[in-house]
């Protein structure tokens, strides 16, 4: 005990207890025998108000200070603990007089408010993530199902960069002989972009329902009018490609609204793939479109069209080189299998996809009538 007394006296002679007593945090000093040699005024007041607090504090002594615990003698340790209904951050630091370890100083800081805030933030984030996942399920459900629609056979792959996406493709039956197909890419991704895809889905269907004889260019002009009426942020915009298939003469008429990912068509008779190019400005409330150029072509049995968004061509390898339009054309020319194309893009990409990746494939089949 004489040795412990000498060390306690050394501690009292070498530490400015006035500073420790002025602190709002609880402070106590424990010698290397596990004896409490000092507690500051804040901790004394707390012990008077809650006698059972001593039990909580005593439980911490054996865990932090022991003759065999070399870690506690060489490093500061920080932990968080629930004590008497409140959260505390406990910082334990070794005390040395010269080269001699003489004890440990503990500082208990009340972090109840911060901890409650963390818990509230966690619960809020969890609720938000649950909402986002719900939106994703809804968004996935509005995409047309893989299958046969008249003379068109559809298959698609939808991989959002986040839980939700700004990509959308849809197939609309205009009448018994015509089907419209479009693909769109809303600026950005996330919840804001996903909500815009809902607007696109509803609005495009409403336009064709009210104006079944509209050409692709007329549809885009009408779509822009409805978009500007939303009066949303001027930086918001989207691109789209729209084609109308007419099974009576096996024709396709299409227009492009600033979609920098023109579909690739594989002509079975020519055994080659080429892009379906047409000029037209994006749908925006600050860019006035002059017109949307319309182009047409005839389709044959076995022709295939690959639709995609910029997540496909902007995938980057380890050197930072993008997959690009030409590499995509070569891949599609090699195989018209959608899974093959997706695998090539995914394996080329070196890191997590920076943008939504959506692929859709239409095969034209003249053998079947609606």
Tab-separated table of C-alpha atoms in Angstrom:
chain	number	residue	atom	x	y	z
A	1	UNK	CA	0.000	0.000	0.000
A	2	UNK	CA	2.984	2.305	0.611
A	3	UNK	CA	3.872	2.041	-3.078
A	4	UNK	CA	0.297	2.961	-4.088
A	5	UNK	CA	0.321	5.927	-1.674
A	6	UNK	CA	3.555	7.237	-3.143
A	7	UNK	CA	2.171	7.048	-6.651
A	8	UNK	CA	-1.029	8.811	-5.639
A	9	UNK	CA	1.015	11.614	-4.135
A	10	UNK	CA	3.087	11.837	-7.336
A	11	UNK	CA	-0.095	12.125	-9.378
A	12	UNK	CA	-1.469	14.894	-7.193
A	13	UNK	CA	1.797	16.802	-7.382
A	14	UNK	CA	2.089	16.599	-11.199
A	15	UNK	CA	-1.486	17.184	-12.435
A	16	UNK	CA	-3.320	20.500	-12.448
A	17	UNK	CA	-6.553	19.436	-10.778
A	18	UNK	CA	-7.965	22.945	-11.044
A	19	UNK	CA	-8.307	22.481	-14.812
A	20	UNK	CA	-9.945	19.080	-14.394
A	21	UNK	CA	-12.442	20.438	-11.878
A	22	UNK	CA	-13.464	23.205	-14.283
A	23	UNK	CA	-14.552	20.690	-16.914
A	24	UNK	CA	-18.208	19.769	-17.477
A	25	UNK	CA	-17.106	16.278	-18.512
A	26	UNK	CA	-16.663	13.657	-15.828
A	27	UNK	CA	-12.997	13.000	-15.084
A	28	UNK	CA	-11.403	10.416	-12.862
A	29	UNK	CA	-7.896	9.062	-12.392
A	30	UNK	CA	-7.143	5.419	-11.670
A	31	UNK	CA	-3.712	4.210	-10.589
A	32	UNK	CA	-2.152	1.021	-11.884
A	33	UNK	CA	-3.541	-0.897	-8.891
A	34	UNK	CA	-7.094	-0.093	-9.995
A	35	UNK	CA	-7.668	2.423	-7.229
A	36	UNK	CA	-9.562	5.649	-8.000
A	37	UNK	CA	-7.258	8.459	-6.861
A	38	UNK	CA	-9.206	11.452	-8.172
A	39	UNK	CA	-12.647	12.419	-9.439
A	40	UNK	CA	-13.497	15.932	-10.558
A	41	UNK	CA	-16.334	18.082	-9.212
A	42	UNK	CA	-18.688	17.278	-12.126
A	43	UNK	CA	-18.406	13.558	-11.423
A	44	UNK	CA	-18.816	14.090	-7.668
A	45	UNK	CA	-22.090	15.941	-8.277
A	46	UNK	CA	-23.301	13.177	-10.594
A	47	UNK	CA	-22.521	10.482	-8.010
A	48	UNK	CA	-24.521	12.392	-5.370
A	49	UNK	CA	-27.549	12.554	-7.667
A	50	UNK	CA	-27.295	8.924	-8.759
A	51	UNK	CA	-25.648	6.591	-6.217
A	52	UNK	CA	-25.963	3.603	-8.555
A	53	UNK	CA	-23.707	5.434	-11.016
A	54	UNK	CA	-20.708	4.166	-9.026
A	55	UNK	CA	-21.615	0.606	-10.005
A	56	UNK	CA	-21.457	1.492	-13.695
A	57	UNK	CA	-18.128	3.233	-13.256
A	58	UNK	CA	-16.540	0.447	-11.233
A	59	UNK	CA	-17.370	-2.076	-13.958
A	60	UNK	CA	-15.093	-0.169	-16.316
A	61	UNK	CA	-11.983	-0.332	-14.129
A	62	UNK	CA	-11.126	-3.999	-14.643
A	63	UNK	CA	-11.689	-3.678	-18.374
A	64	UNK	CA	-9.337	-0.749	-18.844
A	65	UNK	CA	-6.643	-0.996	-16.157
A	66	UNK	CA	-4.792	-4.187	-15.241
A	67	UNK	CA	-1.159	-5.060	-14.864
A	68	UNK	CA	-1.380	-7.425	-17.855
A	69	UNK	CA	-3.142	-4.937	-20.165
A	70	UNK	CA	-0.181	-3.490	-22.067
A	71	UNK	CA	-2.476	-1.765	-24.610
A	72	UNK	CA	-3.954	0.498	-21.949
A	73	UNK	CA	-0.436	1.555	-20.979
A	74	UNK	CA	0.594	2.617	-24.464
A	75	UNK	CA	-2.444	3.957	-26.297
A	76	UNK	CA	-5.511	6.115	-25.811
A	77	UNK	CA	-8.740	4.142	-26.072
A	78	UNK	CA	-12.183	5.489	-26.907
A	79	UNK	CA	-15.479	3.673	-26.491
A	80	UNK	CA	-19.145	4.539	-26.235
A	81	UNK	CA	-21.285	3.194	-23.413
A	82	UNK	CA	-24.817	3.495	-22.102
A	83	UNK	CA	-24.618	4.540	-18.433
A	84	UNK	CA	-27.681	5.145	-16.294
A	85	UNK	CA	-29.861	5.880	-19.311
A	86	UNK	CA	-27.409	8.184	-21.093
A	87	UNK	CA	-24.770	7.666	-23.776
A	88	UNK	CA	-21.169	8.540	-22.933
A	89	UNK	CA	-17.968	8.654	-24.933
A	90	UNK	CA	-15.207	7.351	-22.663
A	91	UNK	CA	-11.659	8.382	-23.481
A	92	UNK	CA	-8.976	6.554	-21.483
A	93	UNK	CA	-5.375	7.792	-21.704
A	94	UNK	CA	-2.263	6.463	-19.918
A	95	UNK	CA	-0.390	8.727	-17.495
A	96	UNK	CA	3.384	8.573	-17.330
A	97	UNK	CA	5.758	10.255	-14.936
A	98	UNK	CA	8.955	10.082	-16.904
A	99	UNK	CA	9.125	6.534	-18.202
A	100	UNK	CA	7.001	5.108	-15.415
A	101	UNK	CA	3.359	4.225	-15.995
A	102	UNK	CA	1.420	5.540	-13.014
A	103	UNK	CA	-2.219	5.281	-13.999
A	104	UNK	CA	-5.002	6.177	-16.385
A	105	UNK	CA	-7.125	9.269	-16.772
A	106	UNK	CA	-10.702	8.752	-17.945
A	107	UNK	CA	-12.907	11.443	-19.464
A	108	UNK	CA	-16.646	10.722	-19.724
A	109	UNK	CA	-18.414	13.014	-22.197
A	110	UNK	CA	-22.189	13.026	-22.397
A	111	UNK	CA	-23.059	12.353	-26.056
A	112	UNK	CA	-26.714	11.508	-25.497
A	113	UNK	CA	-27.948	14.285	-27.815
A	114	UNK	CA	-25.511	13.289	-30.547
A	115	UNK	CA	-26.391	9.608	-30.179
A	116	UNK	CA	-30.115	10.291	-30.354
A	117	UNK	CA	-29.494	12.414	-33.440
A	118	UNK	CA	-27.528	9.546	-35.010
A	119	UNK	CA	-30.349	7.129	-34.229
A	120	UNK	CA	-32.917	9.544	-35.683
A	121	UNK	CA	-30.806	10.007	-38.795
A	122	UNK	CA	-30.389	6.258	-39.155
A	123	UNK	CA	-34.129	5.697	-38.838
A	124	UNK	CA	-34.835	8.529	-41.277
A	125	UNK	CA	-32.325	7.146	-43.781
A	126	UNK	CA	-33.753	3.649	-43.384
A	127	UNK	CA	-37.247	4.975	-44.038
A	128	UNK	CA	-35.974	6.876	-47.080
A	129	UNK	CA	-34.204	3.783	-48.414
A	130	UNK	CA	-37.372	1.769	-47.918
A	131	UNK	CA	-39.245	4.414	-49.929
A	132	UNK	CA	-36.597	4.352	-52.667
A	133	UNK	CA	-36.776	0.569	-52.916
A	134	UNK	CA	-40.545	0.854	-53.142
A	135	UNK	CA	-40.171	3.386	-55.985
A	136	UNK	CA	-37.773	1.003	-57.736
A	137	UNK	CA	-40.295	-1.831	-57.549
A	138	UNK	CA	-42.936	0.463	-59.011
A	139	UNK	CA	-40.550	1.725	-61.677
A	140	UNK	CA	-39.530	-1.792	-62.683
A	141	UNK	CA	-43.180	-2.821	-62.886
A	142	UNK	CA	-44.057	-0.109	-65.418
A	143	UNK	CA	-41.564	-1.440	-67.966
A	144	UNK	CA	-43.141	-3.664	-70.598
A	145	UNK	CA	-42.719	-7.360	-69.979
A	146	UNK	CA	-40.484	-9.453	-72.191
A	147	UNK	CA	-42.604	-11.199	-74.784
A	148	UNK	CA	-44.226	-10.984	-78.201
A	149	UNK	CA	-46.338	-8.003	-79.245
A	150	UNK	CA	-47.785	-8.641	-82.671
A	151	UNK	CA	-44.789	-8.943	-84.987
A	152	UNK	CA	-42.381	-7.620	-82.354
A	153	UNK	CA	-40.504	-9.780	-79.880
A	154	UNK	CA	-39.183	-7.753	-76.924
A	155	UNK	CA	-36.493	-8.477	-74.336
A	156	UNK	CA	-34.910	-5.981	-71.963
A	157	UNK	CA	-32.261	-5.497	-69.258
A	158	UNK	CA	-32.624	-2.734	-66.658
A	159	UNK	CA	-29.692	-1.923	-64.342
A	160	UNK	CA	-29.955	1.424	-62.499
A	161	UNK	CA	-26.762	2.954	-61.102
A	162	UNK	CA	-28.715	3.785	-57.943
A	163	UNK	CA	-31.754	2.044	-56.519
A	164	UNK	CA	-33.871	4.010	-58.986
A	165	UNK	CA	-33.237	5.186	-62.525
A	166	UNK	CA	-33.844	7.912	-65.053
A	167	UNK	CA	-34.056	5.402	-67.914
A	168	UNK	CA	-37.320	4.260	-69.420
A	169	UNK	CA	-38.492	2.279	-72.416
A	170	UNK	CA	-42.058	1.437	-73.301
A	171	UNK	CA	-44.195	-0.171	-75.947
A	172	UNK	CA	-47.625	1.298	-76.776
A	173	UNK	CA	-50.266	-0.412	-78.891
A	174	UNK	CA	-51.810	2.341	-81.038
A	175	UNK	CA	-54.285	0.131	-82.893
A	176	UNK	CA	-54.501	-3.349	-84.380
A	177	UNK	CA	-51.808	-2.596	-86.955
A	178	UNK	CA	-49.412	-0.177	-85.253
A	179	UNK	CA	-47.186	-0.203	-82.194
A	180	UNK	CA	-45.027	2.636	-80.881
A	181	UNK	CA	-41.776	2.015	-79.047
A	182	UNK	CA	-39.633	4.634	-77.320
A	183	UNK	CA	-36.607	4.808	-75.075
A	184	UNK	CA	-35.815	7.848	-72.911
A	185	UNK	CA	-33.009	9.011	-70.654
A	186	UNK	CA	-33.750	11.652	-68.021
A	187	UNK	CA	-30.901	13.921	-66.940
A	188	UNK	CA	-29.258	12.514	-63.816
A	189	UNK	CA	-30.466	9.545	-61.818
A	190	UNK	CA	-32.057	8.944	-58.459
A	191	UNK	CA	-35.512	9.782	-57.146
A	192	UNK	CA	-35.925	13.027	-59.098
A	193	UNK	CA	-35.114	11.344	-62.396
A	194	UNK	CA	-37.290	8.330	-61.601
A	195	UNK	CA	-40.308	10.557	-60.942
A	196	UNK	CA	-39.758	12.165	-64.345
A	197	UNK	CA	-39.927	8.718	-65.958
A	198	UNK	CA	-43.398	8.334	-64.434
A	199	UNK	CA	-44.395	11.593	-66.109
A	200	UNK	CA	-43.040	10.319	-69.419
A	201	UNK	CA	-44.860	7.006	-69.136
A	202	UNK	CA	-48.231	8.608	-68.427
A	203	UNK	CA	-47.855	11.479	-70.886
A	204	UNK	CA	-46.733	9.382	-73.849
A	205	UNK	CA	-49.658	7.005	-73.383
A	206	UNK	CA	-52.066	9.958	-73.098
A	207	UNK	CA	-50.751	11.546	-76.306
A	208	UNK	CA	-51.221	8.382	-78.350
A	209	UNK	CA	-54.600	7.780	-76.793
A	210	UNK	CA	-55.815	11.242	-77.792
A	211	UNK	CA	-53.890	11.538	-81.071
A	212	UNK	CA	-53.439	8.031	-82.523
A	213	UNK	CA	-52.533	9.458	-85.945
A	214	UNK	CA	-49.642	11.586	-84.690
A	215	UNK	CA	-46.273	10.947	-86.289
A	216	UNK	CA	-43.152	10.626	-84.070
A	217	UNK	CA	-42.216	14.273	-84.666
A	218	UNK	CA	-45.681	15.474	-83.698
A	219	UNK	CA	-45.606	13.364	-80.549
A	220	UNK	CA	-42.317	14.967	-79.455
A	221	UNK	CA	-43.642	18.488	-80.052
A	222	UNK	CA	-46.730	17.716	-77.995
A	223	UNK	CA	-44.624	16.076	-75.305
A	224	UNK	CA	-42.483	19.194	-74.991
A	225	UNK	CA	-45.564	21.392	-74.547
A	226	UNK	CA	-46.751	19.230	-71.683
A	227	UNK	CA	-43.267	19.152	-70.166
A	228	UNK	CA	-42.890	22.955	-70.144
A	229	UNK	CA	-46.236	23.275	-68.352
A	230	UNK	CA	-44.660	21.547	-65.361
A	231	UNK	CA	-42.552	24.690	-64.784
A	232	UNK	CA	-39.744	22.744	-63.155
A	233	UNK	CA	-36.049	23.566	-62.845
A	234	UNK	CA	-34.686	24.884	-66.134
A	235	UNK	CA	-31.729	22.496	-65.868
A	236	UNK	CA	-34.014	19.469	-66.081
A	237	UNK	CA	-34.275	17.766	-69.465
A	238	UNK	CA	-34.484	14.373	-71.096
A	239	UNK	CA	-33.698	12.738	-74.411
A	240	UNK	CA	-35.770	10.179	-76.261
A	241	UNK	CA	-36.014	8.116	-79.435
A	242	UNK	CA	-39.451	7.144	-80.768
A	243	UNK	CA	-40.452	4.788	-83.540
A	244	UNK	CA	-43.849	3.685	-84.875
A	245	UNK	CA	-44.073	0.196	-86.387
A	246	UNK	CA	-46.773	-0.376	-88.999
A	247	UNK	CA	-47.391	-4.065	-89.618
A	248	UNK	CA	-49.477	-3.439	-92.735
A	249	UNK	CA	-46.458	-2.511	-94.831
A	250	UNK	CA	-43.690	-3.637	-92.449
A	251	UNK	CA	-42.465	-0.062	-92.050
A	252	UNK	CA	-40.827	1.883	-89.237
A	253	UNK	CA	-41.018	5.688	-88.926
A	254	UNK	CA	-38.849	7.278	-86.242
A	255	UNK	CA	-37.605	10.536	-84.751
A	256	UNK	CA	-34.895	11.438	-82.276
A	257	UNK	CA	-35.194	14.052	-79.512
A	258	UNK	CA	-31.543	14.605	-78.666
A	259	UNK	CA	-30.926	10.969	-77.741
A	260	UNK	CA	-27.182	10.506	-78.220
A	261	UNK	CA	-27.643	6.747	-78.171
A	262	UNK	CA	-29.351	6.046	-81.513
A	263	UNK	CA	-30.638	2.467	-81.750
A	264	UNK	CA	-28.657	-0.116	-83.663
A	265	UNK	CA	-30.510	-2.116	-86.294
A	266	UNK	CA	-29.234	-5.429	-87.593
A	267	UNK	CA	-30.498	-6.206	-91.080
A	268	UNK	CA	-30.579	-9.966	-91.394
A	269	UNK	CA	-30.450	-9.896	-95.180
A	270	UNK	CA	-27.406	-7.581	-95.183
A	271	UNK	CA	-25.777	-9.313	-92.180
A	272	UNK	CA	-24.660	-5.967	-90.754
A	273	UNK	CA	-25.627	-3.438	-88.086
A	274	UNK	CA	-26.006	0.317	-88.437
A	275	UNK	CA	-27.351	3.187	-86.358
A	276	UNK	CA	-30.823	4.649	-86.839
A	277	UNK	CA	-29.840	8.318	-87.016
A	278	UNK	CA	-32.155	11.326	-87.039
A	279	UNK	CA	-31.785	14.946	-85.946
A	280	UNK	CA	-33.774	16.577	-83.163
A	281	UNK	CA	-33.269	18.547	-79.959
A	282	UNK	CA	-33.699	17.245	-76.428
A	283	UNK	CA	-36.932	17.862	-74.540
A	284	UNK	CA	-36.243	20.931	-72.398
A	285	UNK	CA	-38.089	24.028	-71.250
A	286	UNK	CA	-35.250	26.332	-72.316
A	287	UNK	CA	-34.389	24.902	-75.743
A	288	UNK	CA	-36.895	25.605	-78.497
A	289	UNK	CA	-37.172	22.741	-80.993
A	290	UNK	CA	-37.467	23.779	-84.619
A	291	UNK	CA	-38.599	20.350	-85.855
A	292	UNK	CA	-38.029	16.676	-85.340
A	293	UNK	CA	-36.784	14.999	-88.508
A	294	UNK	CA	-38.639	11.808	-89.374
A	295	UNK	CA	-37.089	8.899	-91.207
A	296	UNK	CA	-38.560	5.627	-92.388
A	297	UNK	CA	-37.409	2.177	-93.469
A	298	UNK	CA	-38.811	-1.260	-94.232
A	299	UNK	CA	-38.289	-4.267	-92.007
A	300	UNK	CA	-37.805	-7.910	-92.855
A	301	UNK	CA	-38.196	-11.165	-90.993
A	302	UNK	CA	-35.401	-11.505	-88.408
A	303	UNK	CA	-34.289	-7.865	-88.319
A	304	UNK	CA	-33.282	-6.814	-84.801
A	305	UNK	CA	-33.035	-3.392	-83.155
A	306	UNK	CA	-30.924	-2.740	-80.055
A	307	UNK	CA	-32.015	0.179	-77.869
A	308	UNK	CA	-29.712	1.502	-75.155
A	309	UNK	CA	-28.901	4.470	-72.924
A	310	UNK	CA	-25.568	6.189	-72.345
A	311	UNK	CA	-24.657	3.881	-69.484
A	312	UNK	CA	-23.740	1.341	-72.195
A	313	UNK	CA	-21.334	3.493	-74.189
A	314	UNK	CA	-19.888	5.401	-71.200
A	315	UNK	CA	-18.690	2.305	-69.360
A	316	UNK	CA	-14.928	2.732	-68.768
A	317	UNK	CA	-12.070	0.278	-68.556
A	318	UNK	CA	-9.061	0.521	-66.225
A	319	UNK	CA	-7.344	3.039	-68.530
A	320	UNK	CA	-10.409	5.284	-68.499
A	321	UNK	CA	-11.395	4.569	-72.114
A	322	UNK	CA	-15.133	4.501	-72.812
A	323	UNK	CA	-16.833	1.519	-74.397
A	324	UNK	CA	-18.111	3.803	-77.156
A	325	UNK	CA	-20.558	3.551	-80.027
A	326	UNK	CA	-18.247	1.735	-82.418
A	327	UNK	CA	-17.359	-1.001	-79.944
A	328	UNK	CA	-21.067	-1.434	-79.230
A	329	UNK	CA	-21.814	-1.752	-82.953
A	330	UNK	CA	-19.082	-4.378	-83.337
A	331	UNK	CA	-20.406	-6.305	-80.333
A	332	UNK	CA	-23.970	-6.281	-81.637
A	333	UNK	CA	-22.795	-7.301	-85.106
A	334	UNK	CA	-20.992	-10.275	-83.578
A	335	UNK	CA	-24.002	-11.459	-81.589
A	336	UNK	CA	-27.582	-10.238	-81.420
A	337	UNK	CA	-28.062	-11.912	-78.039
A	338	UNK	CA	-28.965	-9.300	-75.406
A	339	UNK	CA	-27.266	-11.154	-72.547
A	340	UNK	CA	-24.066	-11.393	-74.589
A	341	UNK	CA	-24.069	-7.631	-75.207
A	342	UNK	CA	-24.711	-6.911	-71.522
A	343	UNK	CA	-21.916	-9.271	-70.436
A	344	UNK	CA	-19.408	-7.608	-72.788
A	345	UNK	CA	-20.264	-4.136	-71.478
A	346	UNK	CA	-20.201	-5.265	-67.846
A	347	UNK	CA	-16.853	-7.063	-68.185
A	348	UNK	CA	-15.369	-4.030	-69.971
A	349	UNK	CA	-16.391	-1.717	-67.162
A	350	UNK	CA	-13.643	-1.529	-64.549
A	351	UNK	CA	-15.591	-0.074	-61.650
A	352	UNK	CA	-19.168	0.455	-60.492
A	353	UNK	CA	-21.412	1.818	-63.222
A	354	UNK	CA	-21.526	5.628	-63.072
A	355	UNK	CA	-24.793	5.811	-64.979
A	356	UNK	CA	-27.931	3.763	-65.469
A	357	UNK	CA	-27.574	0.930	-67.978
A	358	UNK	CA	-30.672	-0.037	-69.923
A	359	UNK	CA	-30.796	-2.339	-72.934
A	360	UNK	CA	-33.813	-3.445	-74.969
A	361	UNK	CA	-33.971	-5.656	-78.037
A	362	UNK	CA	-36.775	-5.840	-80.586
A	363	UNK	CA	-36.900	-8.601	-83.186
A	364	UNK	CA	-39.228	-8.209	-86.152
A	365	UNK	CA	-41.219	-11.282	-87.081
A	366	UNK	CA	-43.318	-11.005	-90.244
A	367	UNK	CA	-44.787	-14.455	-89.776
A	368	UNK	CA	-47.384	-13.311	-87.226
A	369	UNK	CA	-50.270	-10.868	-87.483
A	370	UNK	CA	-52.065	-9.099	-84.606
